[in-house]
GROMACS .gro file of C-alpha atoms in nm:
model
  337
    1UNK     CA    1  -5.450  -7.599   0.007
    2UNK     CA    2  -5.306  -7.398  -0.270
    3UNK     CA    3  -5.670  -7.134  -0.244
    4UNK     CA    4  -5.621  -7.119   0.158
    5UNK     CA    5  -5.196  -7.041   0.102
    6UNK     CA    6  -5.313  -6.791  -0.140
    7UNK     CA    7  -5.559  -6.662   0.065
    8UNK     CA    8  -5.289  -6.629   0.391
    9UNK     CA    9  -5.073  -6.423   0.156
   10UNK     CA   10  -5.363  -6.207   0.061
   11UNK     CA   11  -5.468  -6.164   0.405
   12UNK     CA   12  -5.081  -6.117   0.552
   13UNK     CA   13  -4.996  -5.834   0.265
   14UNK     CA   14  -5.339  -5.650   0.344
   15UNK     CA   15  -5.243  -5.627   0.737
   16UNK     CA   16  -4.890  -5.538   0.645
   17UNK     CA   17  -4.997  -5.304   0.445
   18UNK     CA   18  -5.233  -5.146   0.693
   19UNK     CA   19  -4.922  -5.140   0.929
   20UNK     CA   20  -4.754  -4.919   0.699
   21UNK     CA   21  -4.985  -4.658   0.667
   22UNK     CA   22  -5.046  -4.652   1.062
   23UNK     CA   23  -4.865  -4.345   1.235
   24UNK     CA   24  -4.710  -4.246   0.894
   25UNK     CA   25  -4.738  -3.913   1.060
   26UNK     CA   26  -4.664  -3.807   1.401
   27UNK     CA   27  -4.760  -3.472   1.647
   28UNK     CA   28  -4.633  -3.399   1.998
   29UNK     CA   29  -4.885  -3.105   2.175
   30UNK     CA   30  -4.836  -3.008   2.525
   31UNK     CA   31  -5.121  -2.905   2.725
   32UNK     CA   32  -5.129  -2.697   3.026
   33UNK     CA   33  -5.439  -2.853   3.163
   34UNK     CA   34  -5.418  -3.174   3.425
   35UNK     CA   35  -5.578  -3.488   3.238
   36UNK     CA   36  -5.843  -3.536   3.525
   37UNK     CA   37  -5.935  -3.172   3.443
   38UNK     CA   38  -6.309  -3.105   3.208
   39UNK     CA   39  -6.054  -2.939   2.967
   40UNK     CA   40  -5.802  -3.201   3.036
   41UNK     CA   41  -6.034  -3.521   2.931
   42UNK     CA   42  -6.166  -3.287   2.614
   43UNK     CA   43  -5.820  -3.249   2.519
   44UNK     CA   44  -5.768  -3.634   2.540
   45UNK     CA   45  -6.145  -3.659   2.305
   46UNK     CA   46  -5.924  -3.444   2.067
   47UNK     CA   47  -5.647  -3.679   2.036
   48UNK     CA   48  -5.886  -3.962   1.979
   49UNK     CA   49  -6.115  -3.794   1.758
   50UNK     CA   50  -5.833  -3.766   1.496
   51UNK     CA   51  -5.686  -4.051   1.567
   52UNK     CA   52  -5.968  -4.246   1.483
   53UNK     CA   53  -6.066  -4.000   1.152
   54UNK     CA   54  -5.692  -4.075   0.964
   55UNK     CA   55  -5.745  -4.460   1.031
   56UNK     CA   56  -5.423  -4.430   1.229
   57UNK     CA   57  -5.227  -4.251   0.982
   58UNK     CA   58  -5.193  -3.974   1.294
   59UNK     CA   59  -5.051  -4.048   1.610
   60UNK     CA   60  -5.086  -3.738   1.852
   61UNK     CA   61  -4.909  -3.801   2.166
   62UNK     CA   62  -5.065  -3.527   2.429
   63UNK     CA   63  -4.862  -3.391   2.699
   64UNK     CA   64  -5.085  -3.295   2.997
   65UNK     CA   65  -4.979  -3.043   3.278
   66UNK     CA   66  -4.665  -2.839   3.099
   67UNK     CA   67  -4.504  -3.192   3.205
   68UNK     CA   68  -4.216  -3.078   2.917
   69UNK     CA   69  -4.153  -2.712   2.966
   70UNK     CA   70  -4.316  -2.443   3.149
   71UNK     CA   71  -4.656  -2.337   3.006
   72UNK     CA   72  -4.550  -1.991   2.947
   73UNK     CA   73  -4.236  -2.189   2.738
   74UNK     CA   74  -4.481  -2.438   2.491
   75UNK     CA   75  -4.513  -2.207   2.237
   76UNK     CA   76  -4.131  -2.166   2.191
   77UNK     CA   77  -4.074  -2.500   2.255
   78UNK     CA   78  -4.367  -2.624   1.995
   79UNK     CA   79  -4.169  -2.346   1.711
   80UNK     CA   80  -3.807  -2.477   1.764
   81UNK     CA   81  -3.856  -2.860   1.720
   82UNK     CA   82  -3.917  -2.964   2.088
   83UNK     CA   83  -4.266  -3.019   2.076
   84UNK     CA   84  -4.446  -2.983   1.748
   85UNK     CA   85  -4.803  -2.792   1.860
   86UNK     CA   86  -4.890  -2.557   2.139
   87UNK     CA   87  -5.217  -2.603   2.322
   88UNK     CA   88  -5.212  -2.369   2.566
   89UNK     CA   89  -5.318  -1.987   2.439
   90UNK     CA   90  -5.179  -1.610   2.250
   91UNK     CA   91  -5.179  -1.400   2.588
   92UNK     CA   92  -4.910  -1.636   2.679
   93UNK     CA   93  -4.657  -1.495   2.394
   94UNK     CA   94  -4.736  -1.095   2.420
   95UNK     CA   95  -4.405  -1.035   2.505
   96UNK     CA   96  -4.299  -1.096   2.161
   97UNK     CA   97  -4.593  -0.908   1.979
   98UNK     CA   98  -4.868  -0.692   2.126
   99UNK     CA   99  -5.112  -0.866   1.880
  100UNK     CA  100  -5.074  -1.163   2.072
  101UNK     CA  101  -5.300  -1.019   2.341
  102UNK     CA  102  -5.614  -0.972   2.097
  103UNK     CA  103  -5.580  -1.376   1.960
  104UNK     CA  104  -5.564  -1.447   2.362
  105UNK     CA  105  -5.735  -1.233   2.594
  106UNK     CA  106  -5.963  -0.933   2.356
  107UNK     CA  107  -6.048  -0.802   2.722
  108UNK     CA  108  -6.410  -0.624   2.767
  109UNK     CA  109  -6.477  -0.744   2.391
  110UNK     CA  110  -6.782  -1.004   2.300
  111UNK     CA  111  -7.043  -1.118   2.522
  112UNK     CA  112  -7.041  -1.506   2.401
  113UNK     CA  113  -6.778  -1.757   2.295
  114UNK     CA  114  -7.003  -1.799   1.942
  115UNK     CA  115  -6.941  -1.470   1.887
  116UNK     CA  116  -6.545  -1.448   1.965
  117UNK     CA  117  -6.576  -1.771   1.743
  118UNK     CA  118  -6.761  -1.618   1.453
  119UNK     CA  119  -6.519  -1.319   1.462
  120UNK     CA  120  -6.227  -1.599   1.395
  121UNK     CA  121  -6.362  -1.826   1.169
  122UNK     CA  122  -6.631  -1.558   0.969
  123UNK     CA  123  -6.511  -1.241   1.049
  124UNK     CA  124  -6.163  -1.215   0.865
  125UNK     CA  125  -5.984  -1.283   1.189
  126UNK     CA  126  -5.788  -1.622   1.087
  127UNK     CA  127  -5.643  -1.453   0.838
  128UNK     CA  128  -5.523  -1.143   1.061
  129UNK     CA  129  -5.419  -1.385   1.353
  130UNK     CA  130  -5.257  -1.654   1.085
  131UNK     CA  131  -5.039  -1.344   0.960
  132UNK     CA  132  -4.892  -1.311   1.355
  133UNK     CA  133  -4.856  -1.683   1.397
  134UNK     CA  134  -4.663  -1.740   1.101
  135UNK     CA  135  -4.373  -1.489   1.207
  136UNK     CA  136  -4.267  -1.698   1.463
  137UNK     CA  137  -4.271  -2.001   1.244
  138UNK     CA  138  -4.641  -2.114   1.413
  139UNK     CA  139  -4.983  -2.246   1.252
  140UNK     CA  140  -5.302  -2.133   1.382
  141UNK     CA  141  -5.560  -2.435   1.331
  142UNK     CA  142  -5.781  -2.288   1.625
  143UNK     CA  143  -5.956  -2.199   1.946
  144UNK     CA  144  -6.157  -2.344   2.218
  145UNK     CA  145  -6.321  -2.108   2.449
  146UNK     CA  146  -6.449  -2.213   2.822
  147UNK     CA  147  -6.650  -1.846   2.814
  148UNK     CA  148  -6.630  -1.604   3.037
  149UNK     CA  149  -6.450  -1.583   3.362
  150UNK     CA  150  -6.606  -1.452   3.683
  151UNK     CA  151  -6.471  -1.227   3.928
  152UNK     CA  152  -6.466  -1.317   4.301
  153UNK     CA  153  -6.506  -1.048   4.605
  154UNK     CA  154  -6.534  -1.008   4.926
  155UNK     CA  155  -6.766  -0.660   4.845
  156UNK     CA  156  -7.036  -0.610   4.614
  157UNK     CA  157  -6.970  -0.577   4.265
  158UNK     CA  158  -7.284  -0.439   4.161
  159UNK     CA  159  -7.139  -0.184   3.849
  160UNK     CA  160  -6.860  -0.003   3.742
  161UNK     CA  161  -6.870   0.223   4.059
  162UNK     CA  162  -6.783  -0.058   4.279
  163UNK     CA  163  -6.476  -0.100   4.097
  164UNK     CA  164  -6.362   0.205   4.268
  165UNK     CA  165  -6.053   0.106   4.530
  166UNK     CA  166  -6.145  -0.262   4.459
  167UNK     CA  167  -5.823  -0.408   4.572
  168UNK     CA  168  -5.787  -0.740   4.358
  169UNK     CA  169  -5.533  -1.009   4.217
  170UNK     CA  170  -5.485  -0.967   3.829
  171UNK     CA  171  -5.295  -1.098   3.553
  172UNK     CA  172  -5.060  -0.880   3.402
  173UNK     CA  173  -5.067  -0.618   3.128
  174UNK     CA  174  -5.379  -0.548   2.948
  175UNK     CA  175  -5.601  -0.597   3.245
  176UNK     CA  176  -5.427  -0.408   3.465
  177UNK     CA  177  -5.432  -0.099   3.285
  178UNK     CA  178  -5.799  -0.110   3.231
  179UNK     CA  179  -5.913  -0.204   3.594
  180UNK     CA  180  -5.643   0.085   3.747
  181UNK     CA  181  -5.842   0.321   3.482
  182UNK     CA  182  -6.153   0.287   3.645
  183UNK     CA  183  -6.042   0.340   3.970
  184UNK     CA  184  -5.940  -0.074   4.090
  185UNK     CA  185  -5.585  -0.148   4.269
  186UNK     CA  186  -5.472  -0.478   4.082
  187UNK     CA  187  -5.246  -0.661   4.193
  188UNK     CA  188  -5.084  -0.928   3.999
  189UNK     CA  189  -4.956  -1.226   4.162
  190UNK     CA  190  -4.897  -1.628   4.092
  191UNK     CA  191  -5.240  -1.793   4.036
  192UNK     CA  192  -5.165  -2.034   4.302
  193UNK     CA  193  -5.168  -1.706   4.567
  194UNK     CA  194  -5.471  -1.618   4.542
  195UNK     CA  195  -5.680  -1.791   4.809
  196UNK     CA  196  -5.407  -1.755   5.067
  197UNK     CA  197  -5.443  -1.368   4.993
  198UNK     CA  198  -5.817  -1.372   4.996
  199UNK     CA  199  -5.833  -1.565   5.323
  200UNK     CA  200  -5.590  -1.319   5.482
  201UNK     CA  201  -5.772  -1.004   5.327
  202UNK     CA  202  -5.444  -0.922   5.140
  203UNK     CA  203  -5.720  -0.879   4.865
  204UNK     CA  204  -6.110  -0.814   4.810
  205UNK     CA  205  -6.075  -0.996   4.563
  206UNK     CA  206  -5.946  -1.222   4.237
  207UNK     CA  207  -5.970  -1.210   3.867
  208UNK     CA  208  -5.880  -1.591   3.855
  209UNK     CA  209  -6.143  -1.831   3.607
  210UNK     CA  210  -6.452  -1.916   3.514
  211UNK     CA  211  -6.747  -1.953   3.773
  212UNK     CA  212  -6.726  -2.350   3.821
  213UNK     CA  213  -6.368  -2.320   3.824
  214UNK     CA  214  -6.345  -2.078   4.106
  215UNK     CA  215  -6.560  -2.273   4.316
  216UNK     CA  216  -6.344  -2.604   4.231
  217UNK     CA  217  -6.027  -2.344   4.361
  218UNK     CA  218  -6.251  -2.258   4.678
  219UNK     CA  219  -6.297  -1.916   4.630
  220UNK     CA  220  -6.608  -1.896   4.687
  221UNK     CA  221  -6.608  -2.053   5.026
  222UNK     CA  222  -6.442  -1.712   5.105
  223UNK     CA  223  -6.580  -1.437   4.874
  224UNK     CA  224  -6.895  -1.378   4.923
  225UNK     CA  225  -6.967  -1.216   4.586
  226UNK     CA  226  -6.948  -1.339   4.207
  227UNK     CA  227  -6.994  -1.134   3.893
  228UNK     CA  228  -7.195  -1.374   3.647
  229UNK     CA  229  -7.272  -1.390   3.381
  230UNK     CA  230  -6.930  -1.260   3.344
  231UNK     CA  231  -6.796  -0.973   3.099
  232UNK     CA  232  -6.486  -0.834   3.151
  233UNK     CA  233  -6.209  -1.146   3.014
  234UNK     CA  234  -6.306  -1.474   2.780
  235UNK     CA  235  -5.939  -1.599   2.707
  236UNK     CA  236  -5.918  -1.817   2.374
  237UNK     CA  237  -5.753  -2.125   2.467
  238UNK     CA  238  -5.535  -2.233   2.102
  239UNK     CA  239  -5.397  -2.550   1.876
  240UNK     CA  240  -5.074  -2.417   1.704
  241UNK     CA  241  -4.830  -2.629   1.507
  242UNK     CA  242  -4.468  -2.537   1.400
  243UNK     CA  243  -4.556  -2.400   1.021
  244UNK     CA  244  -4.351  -2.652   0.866
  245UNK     CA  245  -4.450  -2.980   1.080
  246UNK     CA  246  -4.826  -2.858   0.970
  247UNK     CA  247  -4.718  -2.780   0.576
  248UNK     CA  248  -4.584  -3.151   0.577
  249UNK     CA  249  -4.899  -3.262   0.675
  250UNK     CA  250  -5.073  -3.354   0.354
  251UNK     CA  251  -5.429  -3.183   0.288
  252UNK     CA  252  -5.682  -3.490   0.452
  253UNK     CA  253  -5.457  -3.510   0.750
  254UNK     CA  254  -5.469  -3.112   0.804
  255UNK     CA  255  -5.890  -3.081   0.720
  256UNK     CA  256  -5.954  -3.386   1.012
  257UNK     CA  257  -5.726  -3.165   1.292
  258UNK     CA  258  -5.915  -2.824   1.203
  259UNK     CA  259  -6.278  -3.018   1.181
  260UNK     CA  260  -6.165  -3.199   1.543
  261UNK     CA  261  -6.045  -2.837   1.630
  262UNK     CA  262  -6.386  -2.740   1.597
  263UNK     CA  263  -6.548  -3.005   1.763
  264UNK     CA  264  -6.321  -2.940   2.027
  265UNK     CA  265  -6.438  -2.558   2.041
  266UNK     CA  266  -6.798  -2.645   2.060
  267UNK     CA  267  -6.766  -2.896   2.301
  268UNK     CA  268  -6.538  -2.657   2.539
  269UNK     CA  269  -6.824  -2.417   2.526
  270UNK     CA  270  -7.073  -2.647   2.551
  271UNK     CA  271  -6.987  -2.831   2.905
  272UNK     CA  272  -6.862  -2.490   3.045
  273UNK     CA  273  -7.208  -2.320   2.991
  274UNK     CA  274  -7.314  -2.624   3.191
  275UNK     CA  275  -7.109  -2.651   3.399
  276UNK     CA  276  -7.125  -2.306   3.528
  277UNK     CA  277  -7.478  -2.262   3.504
  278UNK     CA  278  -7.494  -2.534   3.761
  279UNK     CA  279  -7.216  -2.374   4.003
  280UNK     CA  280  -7.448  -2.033   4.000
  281UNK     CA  281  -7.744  -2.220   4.131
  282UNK     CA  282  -7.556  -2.360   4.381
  283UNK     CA  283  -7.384  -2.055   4.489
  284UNK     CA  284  -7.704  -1.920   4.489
  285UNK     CA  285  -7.852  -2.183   4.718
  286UNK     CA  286  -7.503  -2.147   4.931
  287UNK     CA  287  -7.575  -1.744   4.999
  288UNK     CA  288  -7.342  -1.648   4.741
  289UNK     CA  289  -7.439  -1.316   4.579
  290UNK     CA  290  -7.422  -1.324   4.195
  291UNK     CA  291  -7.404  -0.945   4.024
  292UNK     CA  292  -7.536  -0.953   3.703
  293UNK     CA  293  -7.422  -0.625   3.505
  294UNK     CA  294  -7.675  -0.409   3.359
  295UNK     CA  295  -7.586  -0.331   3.010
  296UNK     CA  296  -7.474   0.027   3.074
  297UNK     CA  297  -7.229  -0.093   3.333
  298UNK     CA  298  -7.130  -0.329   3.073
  299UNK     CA  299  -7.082  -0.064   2.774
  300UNK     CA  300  -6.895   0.189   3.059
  301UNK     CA  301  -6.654  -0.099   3.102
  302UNK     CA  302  -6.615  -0.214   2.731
  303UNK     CA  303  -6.610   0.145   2.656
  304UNK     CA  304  -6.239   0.123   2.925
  305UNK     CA  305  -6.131  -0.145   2.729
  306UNK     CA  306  -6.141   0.019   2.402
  307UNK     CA  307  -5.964   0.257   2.514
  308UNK     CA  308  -5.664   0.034   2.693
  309UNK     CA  309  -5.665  -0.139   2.321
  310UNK     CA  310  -5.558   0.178   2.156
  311UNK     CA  311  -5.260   0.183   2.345
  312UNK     CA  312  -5.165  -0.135   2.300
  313UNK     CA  313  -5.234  -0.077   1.871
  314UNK     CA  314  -4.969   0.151   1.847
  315UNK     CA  315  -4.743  -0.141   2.003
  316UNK     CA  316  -4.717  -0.322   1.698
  317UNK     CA  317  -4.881  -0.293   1.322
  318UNK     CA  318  -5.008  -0.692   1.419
  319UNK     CA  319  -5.183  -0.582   1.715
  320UNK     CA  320  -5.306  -0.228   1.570
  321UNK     CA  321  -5.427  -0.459   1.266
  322UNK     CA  322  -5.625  -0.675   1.518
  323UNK     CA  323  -5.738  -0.408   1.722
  324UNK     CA  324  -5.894  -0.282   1.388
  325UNK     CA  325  -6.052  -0.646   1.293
  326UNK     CA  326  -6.251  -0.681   1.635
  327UNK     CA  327  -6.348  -0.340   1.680
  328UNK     CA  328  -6.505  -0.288   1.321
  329UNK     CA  329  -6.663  -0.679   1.404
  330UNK     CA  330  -6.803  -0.581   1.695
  331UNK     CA  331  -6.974  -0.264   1.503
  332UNK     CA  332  -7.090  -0.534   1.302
  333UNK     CA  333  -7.264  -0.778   1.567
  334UNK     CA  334  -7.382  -0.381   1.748
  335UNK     CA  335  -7.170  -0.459   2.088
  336UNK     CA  336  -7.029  -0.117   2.002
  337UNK     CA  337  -7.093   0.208   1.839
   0.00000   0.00000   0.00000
């Protein structure tokens, strides 16, 4: 009686003391993806992953679809105390610093998300983007990359010539300066426009996602014409936490995020090469026309971008720093000369 009393107390102080090392820490990320979403149910993998690696210890809860603040708002909200990490991406916060727009959207710069990755993780650039973050009270732990986004058109896109009067919706800033340089009229409007302006021929055409994603957005079932494999935009999707929620993290807690980080990152690639891979042969199969751009067309336009990203270097020393990183990476890996 006395052994099985003894062995209930054992039992009851080993579960109590499991209970108080569960959720001795606590992160709240907002997403801008929709849970039902590819990036949406790898976001929710995340959450689990590390979960599951700190025994507990970290709860993450995951906000899907901006449901807190506007998208464009996370990263503000994540640095203030509102939310404690921003999952959404850089390009979002150029308004504060230039640089942001070379840790979001590089524009015309590597061919594969390995390489953007290796340029980030082995090519100095976490210490040149950590250096940005950290002004605005922000952690970098990382990126995950769907690849490259595909444009959609009414017209052939065969080359650079084609660009030529190419009437198409755009995102802001960078972008636009290097499309209007080689002779496109963008035209930025709300993402949520742009098959409303195709349909009506407001537009030839739309610099909206990836190739599987424009067809899930119905573009295709207008435009007649895809570029793919893509090459002009490859926006890095990123994890930051507020600096000091992450510095009270203790050094186990912080290794598990970056190594699910990663995970995370391969995975995004991963199912997107898929995914669109699949969507080309279908398009194919559909009467679709997919341009792939020879490799001078290619150099003409990274050759555009290069010089768009000059501009934007004397905008801050962050961004001219950045601008400096990539280009003498990309001498590196031969995409440029």
């Amino acid at each position: 009686m006395k052994l099985s009393l003894l062995l209930a107390g054992v039992a009851a102080a080993a579960i109590s003391a499991t209970a108080a090392s569960a959720q001795e820490y606590t992160l709240r990320i907002q997403t801008h993806y929709a849970p039902e979403t590819v990036s949406g149910k790898l976001a929710a993998q995340f959450v689990d992953d590390v979960q599951v690696m700190s025994g507990g210890r970290l709860a993450i809860e995951m906000f899907y679809s901006s449901s807190v603040v506007k998208t464009v708002e996370t990263f503000d909200a994540a640095a203030s105390g509102i939310l404690d990490g921003d999952m959404t991406g850089g390009a979002y916060q150029t308004g504060k610093n230039a640089g942001f727009q070379f840790v979001g959207d590089i524009m015309g710069g590597y061919d594969t998300p390995w390489q953007q990755y290796a340029w980030l993780y082995d090519g100095g650039g976490m210490e040149q983007a950590q250096a940005l973050y950290e002004e605005f009270n922000m952690h970098l732990v990382g990126w995950w990359i769907y690849g490259q986004e595909s444009l959609a058109s009414n017209n052939p896109l065969t080359g650079v010539a084609d660009l030529k009067d190419w009437k198409f919706r755009s995102p802001p800033g960078l972008e636009t300066e290097i499309f209007a340089s080689l002779g496109s009229k963008p035209v930025v409007m709300d993402f949520t426009e742009i098959f409303t302006a195709l349909e009506t021929k407001i537009i030839d055409g739309a610099d909206a996602s990836g190739l599987a994603n424009n067809v899930g957005l119905g573009l295709y079932d207008i435009a007649t014409h895809a570029t793919y494999p893509g090459f002009h935009s490859m926006p890095s999707d990123h994890l930051a936490i507020r600096k000091d929620k992450w510095d009270s993290l203790p050094p186990d807690i912080q290794r598990i995020i970056e190594v699910a980080m990663q995970k995370l990152g391969f995975q995004t690639s991963l199912k997107f090469e898929v995914a669109n891979n699949e969507a080309a042969a279908k398009l194919k199969e559909q009467g679709v026309t997919l341009h792939n751009w020879s490799q001078e067309d290619r150099m003409a336009f990274r050759t555009a971008a290069q010089e768009a990203w000059k501009g934007w270097a004397e905008k801050s020393p962050e961004a001219k720093a950045l601008v400096e990183s990539h280009t003498a990476f990309l001498e590196k890996l031969g995409l440029i000369q």
